[in-house]
Coordinates of C-alpha atoms in Angstrom, one line a residue:
Chain A
X1 CA -23.6 -2.8 -23.4
X2 CA -23.0 -0.1 -21.4
X3 CA -18.8 1.1 -19.8
X4 CA -18.4 0.0 -17.0
X5 CA -17.2 2.9 -14.8
X6 CA -13.6 3.3 -13.7
X7 CA -11.7 6.3 -12.2
X8 CA -10.3 8.2 -14.9
X9 CA -6.7 8.4 -12.2
X10 CA -5.1 7.0 -9.6
X11 CA -2.2 7.4 -7.4
X12 CA 0.0 6.7 -4.7
X13 CA 3.6 7.0 -3.6
X14 CA 6.2 3.6 -3.8
X15 CA 5.5 1.4 -1.6
X16 CA 2.2 2.4 -0.7
X17 CA -1.7 0.8 -2.1
X18 CA -3.7 1.6 -4.6
X19 CA -7.5 0.6 -5.5
X20 CA -9.5 0.7 -8.3
X21 CA -13.2 0.4 -8.5
X22 CA -15.1 -0.7 -11.5
X23 CA -18.8 -0.1 -11.1
X24 CA -20.9 -2.2 -13.6
X25 CA -24.5 -3.5 -13.2
X26 CA -26.5 -6.6 -12.1
X27 CA -26.3 -8.3 -15.9
X28 CA -22.7 -8.0 -15.8
X29 CA -20.1 -7.5 -12.5
X30 CA -23.0 -8.0 -9.9
X31 CA -24.2 -12.2 -11.7
X32 CA -20.8 -13.1 -13.3
X33 CA -17.9 -14.2 -11.3
X34 CA -15.9 -13.5 -14.5
X35 CA -14.3 -10.2 -14.0
X36 CA -11.0 -9.6 -15.3
X37 CA -8.4 -6.9 -15.3
X38 CA -5.3 -5.6 -17.5
X39 CA -2.9 -3.8 -17.3
X40 CA -1.8 -1.5 -21.0
X41 CA 1.3 0.3 -21.1
X42 CA 1.0 3.0 -23.9
X43 CA 1.3 1.8 -27.6
X44 CA 1.7 -2.0 -26.0
X45 CA -0.8 -4.9 -26.2
X46 CA -3.1 -5.3 -22.4
X47 CA -1.7 -8.0 -20.4
X48 CA -3.9 -10.3 -18.3
X49 CA -3.5 -9.4 -14.7
X50 CA -6.7 -10.8 -12.6
X51 CA -9.6 -13.3 -13.8
X52 CA -12.6 -14.6 -12.4
X53 CA -12.4 -11.7 -9.6
X54 CA -9.5 -12.7 -8.0
X55 CA -7.4 -15.4 -9.6
X56 CA -3.5 -14.4 -10.9
X57 CA -2.0 -15.6 -14.3
X58 CA 1.3 -17.1 -13.7
X59 CA 3.7 -14.5 -13.4
X60 CA 1.6 -11.8 -12.5
X61 CA 3.3 -10.3 -9.0
X62 CA 0.9 -10.9 -5.2
X63 CA 0.9 -7.6 -5.0
X64 CA -1.9 -7.6 -7.5
X65 CA -5.2 -8.9 -6.1
X66 CA -9.1 -8.6 -6.8
X67 CA -12.1 -8.5 -5.1
X68 CA -15.8 -7.9 -5.8
X69 CA -18.7 -6.9 -4.2
X70 CA -22.6 -6.6 -5.3
X71 CA -21.8 -4.8 -8.7
X72 CA -18.0 -2.9 -8.0
X73 CA -15.0 -4.9 -8.6
X74 CA -11.6 -3.7 -7.0
X75 CA -8.1 -4.3 -8.3
X76 CA -5.5 -3.5 -5.4
X77 CA -1.9 -3.1 -6.3
X78 CA 0.5 -3.1 -2.9
X79 CA 3.7 -1.9 -2.7
X80 CA 3.5 0.1 -5.5
X81 CA 6.5 0.0 -8.1
X82 CA 7.2 2.3 -10.7
X83 CA 6.6 -0.1 -13.3
X84 CA 3.5 -0.7 -12.0
X85 CA 2.2 3.3 -13.8
X86 CA 0.1 2.4 -16.5
X87 CA -3.5 1.8 -17.7
X88 CA -6.1 -0.6 -16.1
X89 CA -9.0 -2.2 -17.5
X90 CA -11.6 -4.4 -15.9
X91 CA -13.7 -6.7 -17.8
X92 CA -16.8 -8.7 -17.2
X93 CA -19.0 -11.1 -18.9
X94 CA -22.0 -9.9 -19.9
X95 CA -24.1 -13.0 -20.9
X96 CA -24.7 -14.2 -24.2
X97 CA -21.1 -14.9 -25.0
X98 CA -20.6 -10.7 -25.2
X99 CA -18.0 -8.7 -22.7
X100 CA -18.1 -5.1 -21.4
X101 CA -15.2 -3.3 -20.7
X102 CA -14.2 -0.5 -18.0
X103 CA -13.7 2.8 -19.1
X104 CA -10.1 2.7 -18.1
X105 CA -7.9 4.6 -14.9
X106 CA -4.5 6.0 -15.4
X107 CA -2.3 4.8 -12.8
X108 CA 0.5 7.8 -11.6
X109 CA 3.6 6.4 -9.7
X110 CA 4.2 9.7 -7.8
Chain B
X1 CA 5.6 -19.2 -28.7
X2 CA 2.2 -18.2 -28.0
X3 CA 1.7 -15.6 -30.5
X4 CA -1.4 -13.0 -32.6
X5 CA -0.3 -11.5 -35.7
X6 CA -3.0 -9.1 -37.1
X7 CA -2.5 -6.9 -40.4
X8 CA -4.3 -4.9 -42.9
X9 CA -5.2 -1.9 -41.1
X10 CA -4.5 1.3 -43.5
X11 CA -6.4 4.3 -44.3
X12 CA -9.6 4.3 -45.3
X13 CA -12.3 6.9 -46.1
X14 CA -15.4 6.9 -44.4
X15 CA -17.7 4.6 -45.7
X16 CA -15.6 2.5 -47.4
X17 CA -14.4 -1.3 -46.6
X18 CA -11.3 -3.1 -44.9
X19 CA -10.5 -6.3 -43.8
X20 CA -8.3 -7.4 -40.6
X21 CA -6.2 -10.4 -40.5
X22 CA -5.1 -12.7 -37.6
X23 CA -3.0 -14.8 -37.7
X24 CA -2.4 -17.1 -35.2
X25 CA 0.7 -20.0 -33.6
X26 CA 2.0 -21.7 -30.7
X27 CA -1.4 -22.6 -29.7
X28 CA -4.5 -25.2 -30.8
X29 CA -6.3 -22.6 -32.6
X30 CA -9.0 -24.5 -33.6
X31 CA -9.5 -25.0 -29.5
X32 CA -10.2 -21.3 -28.7
X33 CA -13.0 -18.5 -29.2
X34 CA -11.4 -15.9 -30.8
X35 CA -12.3 -12.0 -30.5
X36 CA -11.5 -8.8 -31.4
X37 CA -11.3 -5.8 -29.3
X38 CA -10.3 -2.2 -29.8
X39 CA -8.8 0.9 -28.1
X40 CA -9.9 4.3 -29.8
X41 CA -7.5 7.5 -29.6
X42 CA -8.0 8.6 -26.1
X43 CA -10.6 6.3 -25.2
X44 CA -10.9 2.6 -23.5
X45 CA -11.0 -0.7 -24.9
X46 CA -13.5 -2.4 -26.3
X47 CA -14.9 -5.4 -27.0
X48 CA -15.8 -5.8 -30.7
X49 CA -16.9 -9.5 -31.4
X50 CA -16.3 -13.4 -30.8
X51 CA -16.5 -16.6 -32.4
X52 CA -16.3 -19.7 -31.7
X53 CA -14.0 -22.3 -31.6
X54 CA -15.4 -24.2 -34.9
X55 CA -16.8 -21.1 -36.6
X56 CA -20.8 -21.8 -36.0
X57 CA -21.4 -18.7 -34.1
X58 CA -20.3 -15.1 -33.9
X59 CA -21.4 -12.6 -31.3
X60 CA -20.8 -9.0 -31.6
X61 CA -21.4 -5.6 -29.5
X62 CA -24.4 -4.2 -30.6
X63 CA -23.1 -0.7 -32.3
X64 CA -21.0 -3.4 -35.1
X65 CA -24.1 -5.1 -35.7
X66 CA -24.7 -5.8 -39.2
X67 CA -21.3 -3.3 -40.2
X68 CA -18.4 -5.7 -39.1
X69 CA -18.4 -9.7 -39.5
X70 CA -15.7 -11.8 -37.6
X71 CA -14.8 -15.3 -39.5
X72 CA -11.9 -17.9 -38.7
X73 CA -10.1 -20.3 -41.2
X74 CA -9.2 -23.4 -38.7
X75 CA -7.0 -24.6 -41.4
X76 CA -5.4 -21.6 -41.8
X77 CA -4.7 -20.9 -38.2
X78 CA -6.3 -17.3 -38.9
X79 CA -9.2 -14.8 -38.1
X80 CA -10.7 -12.2 -39.8
X81 CA -13.1 -9.4 -39.7
X82 CA -14.8 -7.5 -41.7
X83 CA -15.6 -4.1 -41.6
X84 CA -18.2 -2.3 -44.1
X85 CA -19.4 1.4 -43.5
X86 CA -16.5 2.4 -42.0
X87 CA -17.3 5.6 -39.8
X88 CA -14.6 8.1 -38.5
X89 CA -15.6 6.7 -35.1
X90 CA -14.8 3.1 -35.9
X91 CA -10.7 4.8 -36.3
X92 CA -8.9 2.8 -33.4
X93 CA -6.3 0.0 -33.0
X94 CA -7.8 -3.2 -33.5
X95 CA -6.5 -5.9 -31.6
X96 CA -7.0 -9.9 -32.0
X97 CA -7.8 -11.8 -29.3
X98 CA -7.8 -15.2 -27.2
X99 CA -11.1 -15.4 -25.5
X100 CA -9.9 -18.3 -23.4
X101 CA -13.1 -19.2 -20.9
X102 CA -14.0 -15.6 -19.6
X103 CA -11.0 -13.8 -20.4
X104 CA -8.7 -13.1 -23.3
X105 CA -5.2 -14.5 -22.2
X106 CA -3.2 -13.5 -25.7
X107 CA -3.3 -10.7 -27.4
X108 CA -1.7 -9.4 -30.4
X109 CA 0.2 -6.1 -30.8
X110 CA -2.5 -4.7 -32.8
X111 CA -3.2 -3.1 -36.0
X112 CA -4.3 0.7 -36.5
X113 CA -7.7 1.4 -39.0
X114 CA -7.9 5.4 -39.6
X115 CA -11.4 6.4 -41.2
X116 CA -10.9 9.7 -42.6
X117 CA -11.5 11.5 -46.1

């Protein structure tokens, strides 16, 4: 149950795209298509942005997209906006009703 | 409105115990698995435990097995986390969360647990 690996930080100018990676193992990301992404502002509760690798909940802008290749999942934020500045966490189902989160990435809009 | 409201966070000494509660409203509580997730200072989110909708089975992260116990009362629309033998590294904001088919789609606002002498 080791945490999934994310880069500590990522940044981009308004209008640009930023992609965050999330690397796991063949026991979690690599074998299950249950990867989710959460956005969290300081002092606030996390918010679901992507589930099942690439699906968006109602109300989440289509600027947010997800993908997966092998043991690595990715979140791309296109057309970066000031309000996208937040912490982002990936999560994967790890079998036997257990889950593992990523180490988190702080996104800065320059 | 779908809502989860945690309570019970407090300052507790190392080795002490604490029971967190979560009141659910706005959805059929008994129809969902529920979970606890924590966020320690300067660290990332960590899944703690979850419990089946009928309370028949519970699952824990290995590091908390034997110290933490998740339970629920569907008649009261409530989720609980009993934490024993608390350590400094258990200091965190604890979130109540709805586990909806392999994703957490509803989060509470969190309750702060501080373990310190």
